[in-house]
Short mmCIF file of C-alpha atoms and ligand atoms in Angstrom, two decimals:
data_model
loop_
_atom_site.label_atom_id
_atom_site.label_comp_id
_atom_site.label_asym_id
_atom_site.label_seq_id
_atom_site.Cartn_x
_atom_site.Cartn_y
_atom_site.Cartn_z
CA UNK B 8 19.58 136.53 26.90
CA UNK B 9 17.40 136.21 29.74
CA UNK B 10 18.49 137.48 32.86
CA UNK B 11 16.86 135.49 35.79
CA UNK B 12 17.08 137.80 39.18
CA UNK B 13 16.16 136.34 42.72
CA UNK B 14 12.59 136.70 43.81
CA UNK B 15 12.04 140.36 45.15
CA UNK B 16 15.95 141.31 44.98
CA UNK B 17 17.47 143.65 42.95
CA UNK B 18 20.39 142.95 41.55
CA UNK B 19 22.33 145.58 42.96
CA UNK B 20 21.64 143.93 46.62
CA UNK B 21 22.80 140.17 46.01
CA UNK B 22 25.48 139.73 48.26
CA UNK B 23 28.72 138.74 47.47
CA UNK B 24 29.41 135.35 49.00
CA UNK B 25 32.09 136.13 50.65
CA UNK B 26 30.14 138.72 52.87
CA UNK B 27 28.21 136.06 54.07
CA UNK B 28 29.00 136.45 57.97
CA UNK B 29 29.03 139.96 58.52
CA UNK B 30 25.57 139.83 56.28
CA UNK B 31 23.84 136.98 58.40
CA UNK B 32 24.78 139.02 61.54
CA UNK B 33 23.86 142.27 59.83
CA UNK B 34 19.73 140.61 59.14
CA UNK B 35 19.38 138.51 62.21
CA UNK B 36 19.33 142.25 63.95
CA UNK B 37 16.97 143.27 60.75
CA UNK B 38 15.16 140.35 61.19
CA UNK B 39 14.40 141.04 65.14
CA UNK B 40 13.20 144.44 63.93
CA UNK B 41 10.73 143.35 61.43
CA UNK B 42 10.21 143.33 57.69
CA UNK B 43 12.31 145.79 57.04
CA UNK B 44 15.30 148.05 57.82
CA UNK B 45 16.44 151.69 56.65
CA UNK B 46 20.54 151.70 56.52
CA UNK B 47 22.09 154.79 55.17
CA UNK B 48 19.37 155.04 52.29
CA UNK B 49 18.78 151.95 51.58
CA UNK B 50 15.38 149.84 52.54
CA UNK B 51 16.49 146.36 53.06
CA UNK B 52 13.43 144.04 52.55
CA UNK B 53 13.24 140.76 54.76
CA UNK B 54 11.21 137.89 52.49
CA UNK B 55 8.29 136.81 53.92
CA UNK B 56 7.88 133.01 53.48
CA UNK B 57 5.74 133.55 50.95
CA UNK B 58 8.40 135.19 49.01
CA UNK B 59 11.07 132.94 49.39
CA UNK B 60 9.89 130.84 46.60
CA UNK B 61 12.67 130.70 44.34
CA UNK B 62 16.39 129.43 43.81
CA UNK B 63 18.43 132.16 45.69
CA UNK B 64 15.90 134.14 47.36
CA UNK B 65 17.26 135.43 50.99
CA UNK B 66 15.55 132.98 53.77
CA UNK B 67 14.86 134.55 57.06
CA UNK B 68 17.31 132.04 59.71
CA UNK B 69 18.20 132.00 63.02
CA UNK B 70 21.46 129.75 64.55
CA UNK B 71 20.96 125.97 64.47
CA UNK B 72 22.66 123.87 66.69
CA UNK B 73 25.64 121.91 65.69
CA UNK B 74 27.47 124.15 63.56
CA UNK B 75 31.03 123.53 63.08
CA UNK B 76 33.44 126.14 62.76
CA UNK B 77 35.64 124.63 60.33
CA UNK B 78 36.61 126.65 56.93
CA UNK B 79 33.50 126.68 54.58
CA UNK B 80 33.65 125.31 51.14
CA UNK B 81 33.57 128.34 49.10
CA UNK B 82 29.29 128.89 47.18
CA UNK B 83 31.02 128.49 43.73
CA UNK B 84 31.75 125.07 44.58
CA UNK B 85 28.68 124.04 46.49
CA UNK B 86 27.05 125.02 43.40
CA UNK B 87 28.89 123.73 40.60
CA UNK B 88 30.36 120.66 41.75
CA UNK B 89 27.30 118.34 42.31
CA UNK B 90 26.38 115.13 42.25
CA UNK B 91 22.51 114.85 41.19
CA UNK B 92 22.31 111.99 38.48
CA UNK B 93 18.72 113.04 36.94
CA UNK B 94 20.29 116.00 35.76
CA UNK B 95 23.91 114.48 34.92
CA UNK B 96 27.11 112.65 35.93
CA UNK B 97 29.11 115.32 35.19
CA UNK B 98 30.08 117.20 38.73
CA UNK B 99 29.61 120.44 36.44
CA UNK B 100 26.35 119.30 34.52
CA UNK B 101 23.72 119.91 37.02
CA UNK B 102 24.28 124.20 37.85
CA UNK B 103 24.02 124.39 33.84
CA UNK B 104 20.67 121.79 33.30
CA UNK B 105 18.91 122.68 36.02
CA UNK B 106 18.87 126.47 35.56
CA UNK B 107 14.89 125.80 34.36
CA UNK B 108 14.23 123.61 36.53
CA UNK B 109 10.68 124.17 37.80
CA UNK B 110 10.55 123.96 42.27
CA UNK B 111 6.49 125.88 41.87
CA UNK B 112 4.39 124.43 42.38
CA UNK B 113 5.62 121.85 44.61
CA UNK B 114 3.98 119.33 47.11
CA UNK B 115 5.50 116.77 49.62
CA UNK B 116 3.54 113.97 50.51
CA UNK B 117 4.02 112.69 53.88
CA UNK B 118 2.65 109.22 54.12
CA UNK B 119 2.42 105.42 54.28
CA UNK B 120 2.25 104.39 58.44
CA UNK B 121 1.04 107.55 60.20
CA UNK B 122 -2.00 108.85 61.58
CA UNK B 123 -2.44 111.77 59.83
CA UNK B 124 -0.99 111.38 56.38
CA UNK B 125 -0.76 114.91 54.82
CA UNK B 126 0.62 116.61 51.51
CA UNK B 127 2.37 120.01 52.36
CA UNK B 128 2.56 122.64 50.04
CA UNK B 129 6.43 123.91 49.69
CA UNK B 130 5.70 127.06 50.82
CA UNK B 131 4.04 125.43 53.88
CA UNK B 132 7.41 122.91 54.51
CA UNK B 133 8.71 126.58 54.73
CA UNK B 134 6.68 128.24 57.35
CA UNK B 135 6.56 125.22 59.83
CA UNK B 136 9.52 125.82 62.14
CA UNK B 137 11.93 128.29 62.22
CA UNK B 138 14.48 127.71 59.42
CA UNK B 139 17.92 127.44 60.84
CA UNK B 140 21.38 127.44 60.13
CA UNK B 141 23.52 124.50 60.29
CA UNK B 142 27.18 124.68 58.94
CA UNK B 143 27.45 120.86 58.80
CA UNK B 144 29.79 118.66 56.81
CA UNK B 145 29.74 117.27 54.03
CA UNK B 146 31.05 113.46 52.37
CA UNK B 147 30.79 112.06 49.64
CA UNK B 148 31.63 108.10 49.48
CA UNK B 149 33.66 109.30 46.32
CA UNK B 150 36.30 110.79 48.79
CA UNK B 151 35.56 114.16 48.92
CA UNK B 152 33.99 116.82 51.20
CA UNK B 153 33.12 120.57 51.90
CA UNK B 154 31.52 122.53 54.68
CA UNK B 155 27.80 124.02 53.68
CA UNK B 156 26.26 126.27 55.50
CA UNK B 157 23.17 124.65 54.95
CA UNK B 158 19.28 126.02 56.43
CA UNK B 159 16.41 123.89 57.49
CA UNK B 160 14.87 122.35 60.63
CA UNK B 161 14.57 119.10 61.95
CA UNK B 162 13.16 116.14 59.84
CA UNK B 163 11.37 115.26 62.97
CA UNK B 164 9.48 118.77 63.02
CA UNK B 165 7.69 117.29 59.55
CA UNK B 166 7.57 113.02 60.68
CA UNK B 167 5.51 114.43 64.20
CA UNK B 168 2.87 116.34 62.14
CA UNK B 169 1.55 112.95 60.88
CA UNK B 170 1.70 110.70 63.61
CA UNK B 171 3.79 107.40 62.92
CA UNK B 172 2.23 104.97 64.02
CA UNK B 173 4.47 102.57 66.21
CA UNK B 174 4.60 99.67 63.31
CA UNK B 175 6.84 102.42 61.35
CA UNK B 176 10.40 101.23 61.29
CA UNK B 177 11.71 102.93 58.37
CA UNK B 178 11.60 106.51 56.75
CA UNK B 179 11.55 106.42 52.85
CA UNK B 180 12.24 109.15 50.73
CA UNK B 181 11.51 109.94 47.09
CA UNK B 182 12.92 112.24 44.65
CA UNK B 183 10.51 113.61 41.89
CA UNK B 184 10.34 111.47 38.88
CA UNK B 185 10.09 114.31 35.47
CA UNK B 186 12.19 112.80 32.68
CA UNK B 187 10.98 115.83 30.48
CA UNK B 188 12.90 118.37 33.10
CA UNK B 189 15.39 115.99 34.53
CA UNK B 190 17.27 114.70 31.50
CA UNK B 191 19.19 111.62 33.32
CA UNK B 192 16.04 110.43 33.86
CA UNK B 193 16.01 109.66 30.21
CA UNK B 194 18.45 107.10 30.17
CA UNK B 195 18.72 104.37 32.87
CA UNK B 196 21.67 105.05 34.65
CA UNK B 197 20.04 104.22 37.93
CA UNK B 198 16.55 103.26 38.59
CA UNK B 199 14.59 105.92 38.85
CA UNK B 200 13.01 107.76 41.34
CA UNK B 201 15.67 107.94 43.50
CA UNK B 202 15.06 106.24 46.77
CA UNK B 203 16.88 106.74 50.01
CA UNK B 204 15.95 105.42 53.61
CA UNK B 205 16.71 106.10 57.09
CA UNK B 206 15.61 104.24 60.29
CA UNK B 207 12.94 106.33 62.34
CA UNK B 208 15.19 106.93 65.07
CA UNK B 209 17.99 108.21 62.54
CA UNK B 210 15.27 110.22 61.15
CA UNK B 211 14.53 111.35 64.56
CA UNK B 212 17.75 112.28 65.28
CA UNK B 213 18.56 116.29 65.51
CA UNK B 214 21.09 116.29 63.88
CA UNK B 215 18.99 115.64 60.25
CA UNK B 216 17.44 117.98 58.52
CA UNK B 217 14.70 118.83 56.03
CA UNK B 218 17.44 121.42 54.01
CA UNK B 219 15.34 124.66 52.30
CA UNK B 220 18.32 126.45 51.50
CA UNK B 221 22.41 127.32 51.85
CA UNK B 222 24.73 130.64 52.53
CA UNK B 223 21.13 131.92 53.51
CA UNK B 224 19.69 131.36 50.37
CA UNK B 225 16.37 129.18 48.69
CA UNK B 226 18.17 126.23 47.65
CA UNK B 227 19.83 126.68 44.27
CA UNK B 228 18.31 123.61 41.90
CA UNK B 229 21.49 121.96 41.21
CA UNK B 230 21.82 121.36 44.96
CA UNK B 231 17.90 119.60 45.47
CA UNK B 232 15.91 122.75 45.63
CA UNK B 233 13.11 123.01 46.71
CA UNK B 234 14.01 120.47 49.39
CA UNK B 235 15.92 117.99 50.08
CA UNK B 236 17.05 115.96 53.33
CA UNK B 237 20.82 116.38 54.87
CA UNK B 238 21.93 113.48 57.02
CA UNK B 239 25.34 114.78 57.73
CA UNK B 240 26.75 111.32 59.62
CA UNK B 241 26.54 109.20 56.69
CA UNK B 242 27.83 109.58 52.91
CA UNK B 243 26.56 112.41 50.75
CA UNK B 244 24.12 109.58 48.94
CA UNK B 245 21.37 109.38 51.72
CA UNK B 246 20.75 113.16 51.44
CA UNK B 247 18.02 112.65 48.67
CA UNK B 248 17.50 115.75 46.65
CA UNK B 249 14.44 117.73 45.01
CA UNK B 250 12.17 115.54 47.16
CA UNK B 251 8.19 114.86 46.73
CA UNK B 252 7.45 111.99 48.75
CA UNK B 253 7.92 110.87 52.63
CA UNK B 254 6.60 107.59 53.55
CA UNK B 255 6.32 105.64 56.91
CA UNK B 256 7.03 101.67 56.03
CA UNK B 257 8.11 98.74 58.55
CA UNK B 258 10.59 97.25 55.93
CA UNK B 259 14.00 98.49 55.54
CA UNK B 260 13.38 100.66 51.83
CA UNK B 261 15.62 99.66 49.15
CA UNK B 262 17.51 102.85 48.56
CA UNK B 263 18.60 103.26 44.99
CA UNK B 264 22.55 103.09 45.41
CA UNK B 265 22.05 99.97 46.95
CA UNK B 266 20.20 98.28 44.45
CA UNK B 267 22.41 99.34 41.87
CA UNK B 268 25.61 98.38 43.86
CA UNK B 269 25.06 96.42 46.73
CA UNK B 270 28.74 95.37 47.36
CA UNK B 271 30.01 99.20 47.07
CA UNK B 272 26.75 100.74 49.05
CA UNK B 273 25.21 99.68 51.69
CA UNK B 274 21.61 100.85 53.38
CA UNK B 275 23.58 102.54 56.45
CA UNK B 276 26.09 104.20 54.55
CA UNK B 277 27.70 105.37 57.98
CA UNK B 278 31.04 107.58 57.16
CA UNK B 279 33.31 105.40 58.23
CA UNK B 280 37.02 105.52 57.78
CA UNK B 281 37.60 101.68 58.89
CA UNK B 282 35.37 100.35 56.45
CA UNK B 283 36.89 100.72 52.41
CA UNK B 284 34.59 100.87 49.50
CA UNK B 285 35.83 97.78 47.46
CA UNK B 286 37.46 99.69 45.26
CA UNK B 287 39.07 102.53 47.48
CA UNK B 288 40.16 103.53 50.82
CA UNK B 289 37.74 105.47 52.82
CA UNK B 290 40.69 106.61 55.34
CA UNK B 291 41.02 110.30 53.42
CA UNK B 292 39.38 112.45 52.06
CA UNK B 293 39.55 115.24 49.67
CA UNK B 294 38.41 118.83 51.47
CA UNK B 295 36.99 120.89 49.27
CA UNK B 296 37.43 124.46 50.93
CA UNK B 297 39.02 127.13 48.83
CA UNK B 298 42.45 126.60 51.08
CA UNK B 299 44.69 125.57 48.22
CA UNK B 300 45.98 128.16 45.99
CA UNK B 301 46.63 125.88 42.94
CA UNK B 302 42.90 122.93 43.21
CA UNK B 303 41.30 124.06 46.12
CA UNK B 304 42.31 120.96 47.29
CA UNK B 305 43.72 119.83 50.74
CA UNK B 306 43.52 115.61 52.28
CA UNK B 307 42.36 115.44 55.60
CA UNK B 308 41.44 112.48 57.60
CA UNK B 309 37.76 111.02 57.48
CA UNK B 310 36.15 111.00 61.04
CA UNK B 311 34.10 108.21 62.12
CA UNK B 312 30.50 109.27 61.68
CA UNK B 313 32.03 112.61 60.00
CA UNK B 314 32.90 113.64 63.12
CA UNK B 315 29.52 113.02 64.36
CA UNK B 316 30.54 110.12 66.40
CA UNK B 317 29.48 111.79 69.92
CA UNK B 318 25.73 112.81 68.45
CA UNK B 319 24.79 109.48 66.76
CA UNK B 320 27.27 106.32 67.94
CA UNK B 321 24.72 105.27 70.42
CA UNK B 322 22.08 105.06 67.56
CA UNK B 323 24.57 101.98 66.07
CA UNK B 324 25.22 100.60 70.14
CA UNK B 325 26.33 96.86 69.42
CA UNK B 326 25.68 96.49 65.67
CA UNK B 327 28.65 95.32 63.54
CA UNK B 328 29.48 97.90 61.31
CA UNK B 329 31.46 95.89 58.17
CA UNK B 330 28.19 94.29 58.41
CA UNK B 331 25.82 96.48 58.23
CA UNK B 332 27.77 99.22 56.21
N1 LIG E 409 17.92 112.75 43.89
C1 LIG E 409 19.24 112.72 44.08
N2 LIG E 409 19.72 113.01 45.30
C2 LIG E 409 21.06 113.00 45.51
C3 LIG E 409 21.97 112.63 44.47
C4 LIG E 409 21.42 112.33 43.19
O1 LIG E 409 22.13 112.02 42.22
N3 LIG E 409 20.06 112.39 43.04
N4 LIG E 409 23.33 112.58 44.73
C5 LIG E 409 23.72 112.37 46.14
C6 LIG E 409 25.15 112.50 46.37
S1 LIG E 409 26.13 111.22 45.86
C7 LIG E 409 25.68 113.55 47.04
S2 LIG E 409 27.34 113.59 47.47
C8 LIG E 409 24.85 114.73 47.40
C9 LIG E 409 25.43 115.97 46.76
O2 LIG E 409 24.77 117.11 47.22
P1 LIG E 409 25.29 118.56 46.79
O3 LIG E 409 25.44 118.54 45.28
O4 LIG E 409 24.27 119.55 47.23
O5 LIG E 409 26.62 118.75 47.45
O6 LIG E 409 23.50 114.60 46.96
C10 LIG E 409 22.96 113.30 47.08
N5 LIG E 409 21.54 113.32 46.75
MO1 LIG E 410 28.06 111.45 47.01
#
């Protein structure tokens, strides 16, 4: 059996998940230093960017903004309780099928209304702003949620290196299309590539990110490696995964979910509790953080804009929301 180890990192150094904190604080100080530290006997090795190329691979982060402090959802679960439908609808199917998934090469094309339309090499999405951390949360429109430490940088860092042009209304996004690696793409459960859209300004906004990794880590590829987008304000859907393609448009995109359900999902897809899918309440949800002894299960109330309400409200100033849900 092969054993696949992290880029660079011996096994003996992969941190236990649980030491998280006291590790992040432990390399930020390492980090500051340089590329490397000497503790006890040990040499600690800091990636360089051009070494954080694969699934699991430490990423060198500093604090984001908007972090809340709220329990996190424990790695096992961020990782093995997915929702990425081109490798399967089983919550538990995507850690085991995309184990070979291949994130190198990878290129993002950045495109459509802009000035300077440009294809970035992964390990160049890397290097172009610092990569932060954002402990953000986390809904899906199925009625449940966690709290994922996720890194990345501002989607707006990547939409200002091409220059939208001012006819750009919309942000579309497009996950890779490889029915030989991604075997839901083999059957038609949705139509694939998957789309998502934002509006510019939502793209804009600070609060989303272009996501690189979690807990510190290179994305794993059951969670969209080698990058995805987070838009933490709206349901888990709009987050595209395992992304290749960016493009500037003036119409509103028609995201995937939507075509395939326009009744249950809407373009917005703003969390909001006062607004029921047709065919549940959206008032609860199911939080996902290790808290339970028995299902590591607890119900909490959903927030309005997961909680997000004071950041992006004004974005949404006078629109009907059962409308435009
Ligand atoms: N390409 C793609 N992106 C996707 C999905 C998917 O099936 N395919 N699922 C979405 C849904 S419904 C959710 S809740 C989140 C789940 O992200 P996570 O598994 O990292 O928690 O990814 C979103 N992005
Ligand atoms: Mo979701």
């Amino acid at each position: 059996m092969l054993i696949r180890k992290s880029a660079g990192l011996a096994s003996s150094e992969i941190t236990p998940k649980r030491a998280y904190f006291s590790r992040r604080a432990f390399m930020a100080g390492a980090a500051a230093t340089g590329g490397s530290l000497l503790v006890g006997r040990r040499l600690l090795e800091i990636a360089s960017p051009a070494e954080v190329a694969q699934a699991g691979a430490k990423l060198n982060t500093v604090k984001g903004p908007f972090s809340t402090d709220e329990k996190l959802t424990p790695y096992k679960d961020v990782t093995t309780y997915n929702n990425f439908y081109e490798f399967s609808t089983d919550k538990d199917g995507p850690a085991q099928l995309a184990r070979d998934f291949r994130t190198r090469p990878w290129q993002v094309k950045v495109e459509g209304l802009v000035q300077k339309p440009r294809t970035f090499d992964i390990d160049d999405i890397l290097k172009l702003a610092p990569l932060e951390d954002r402990i953000y949360r986390h809904r899906c429109v199925e009625g449940w949620s966690m709290v994922i430490p996720w890194v990345g940088y501002p989607l707006s860092t990547v939409l200002k290196q091409v220059e939208p042009l001012g006819k750009a209304k919309y942000v579309e996004f497009t996950t890779l299309l490889d029915p030989k690696q991604m075997p839901g793409q083999r059957a038609r459960i949705l139509d694939w590539p998957y789309i998502e859209g934002l509006r510019v300004d939502e793209a804009m906004h600070p609060l989303a990110i272009l996501c690189v990794g979690l807990y510190g880590e290179a994305l794993p590829n059951q969670d969209g490696a080698p990058v995805r987008v987070v838009v933490p304000w709206k349901y888990g859907f709009k987050s595209a995964k395992s992304i290749v393609k960016i493009r500037l448009v003036e119409q509103q995109p028609i995201n995937t979910w939507n075509q395939a359900a326009p009744d249950e999902y809407g373009f917005y897809s703003n969390v909001n509790p006062d607004v029921d899918h047709p065919r549940w309440s959206q008032k609860m949800e199911r939080r996902i953080d290790g808290s339970s002894f028995f299902a590591s299960i607890r119900k909490i109330s959903t927030r309005p804009f997961n909680g997000y309400g004071d950041q992006v409200a004004h974005l949404y100033a006078g629109m009907d929301l059962r409308k435009y849900f």
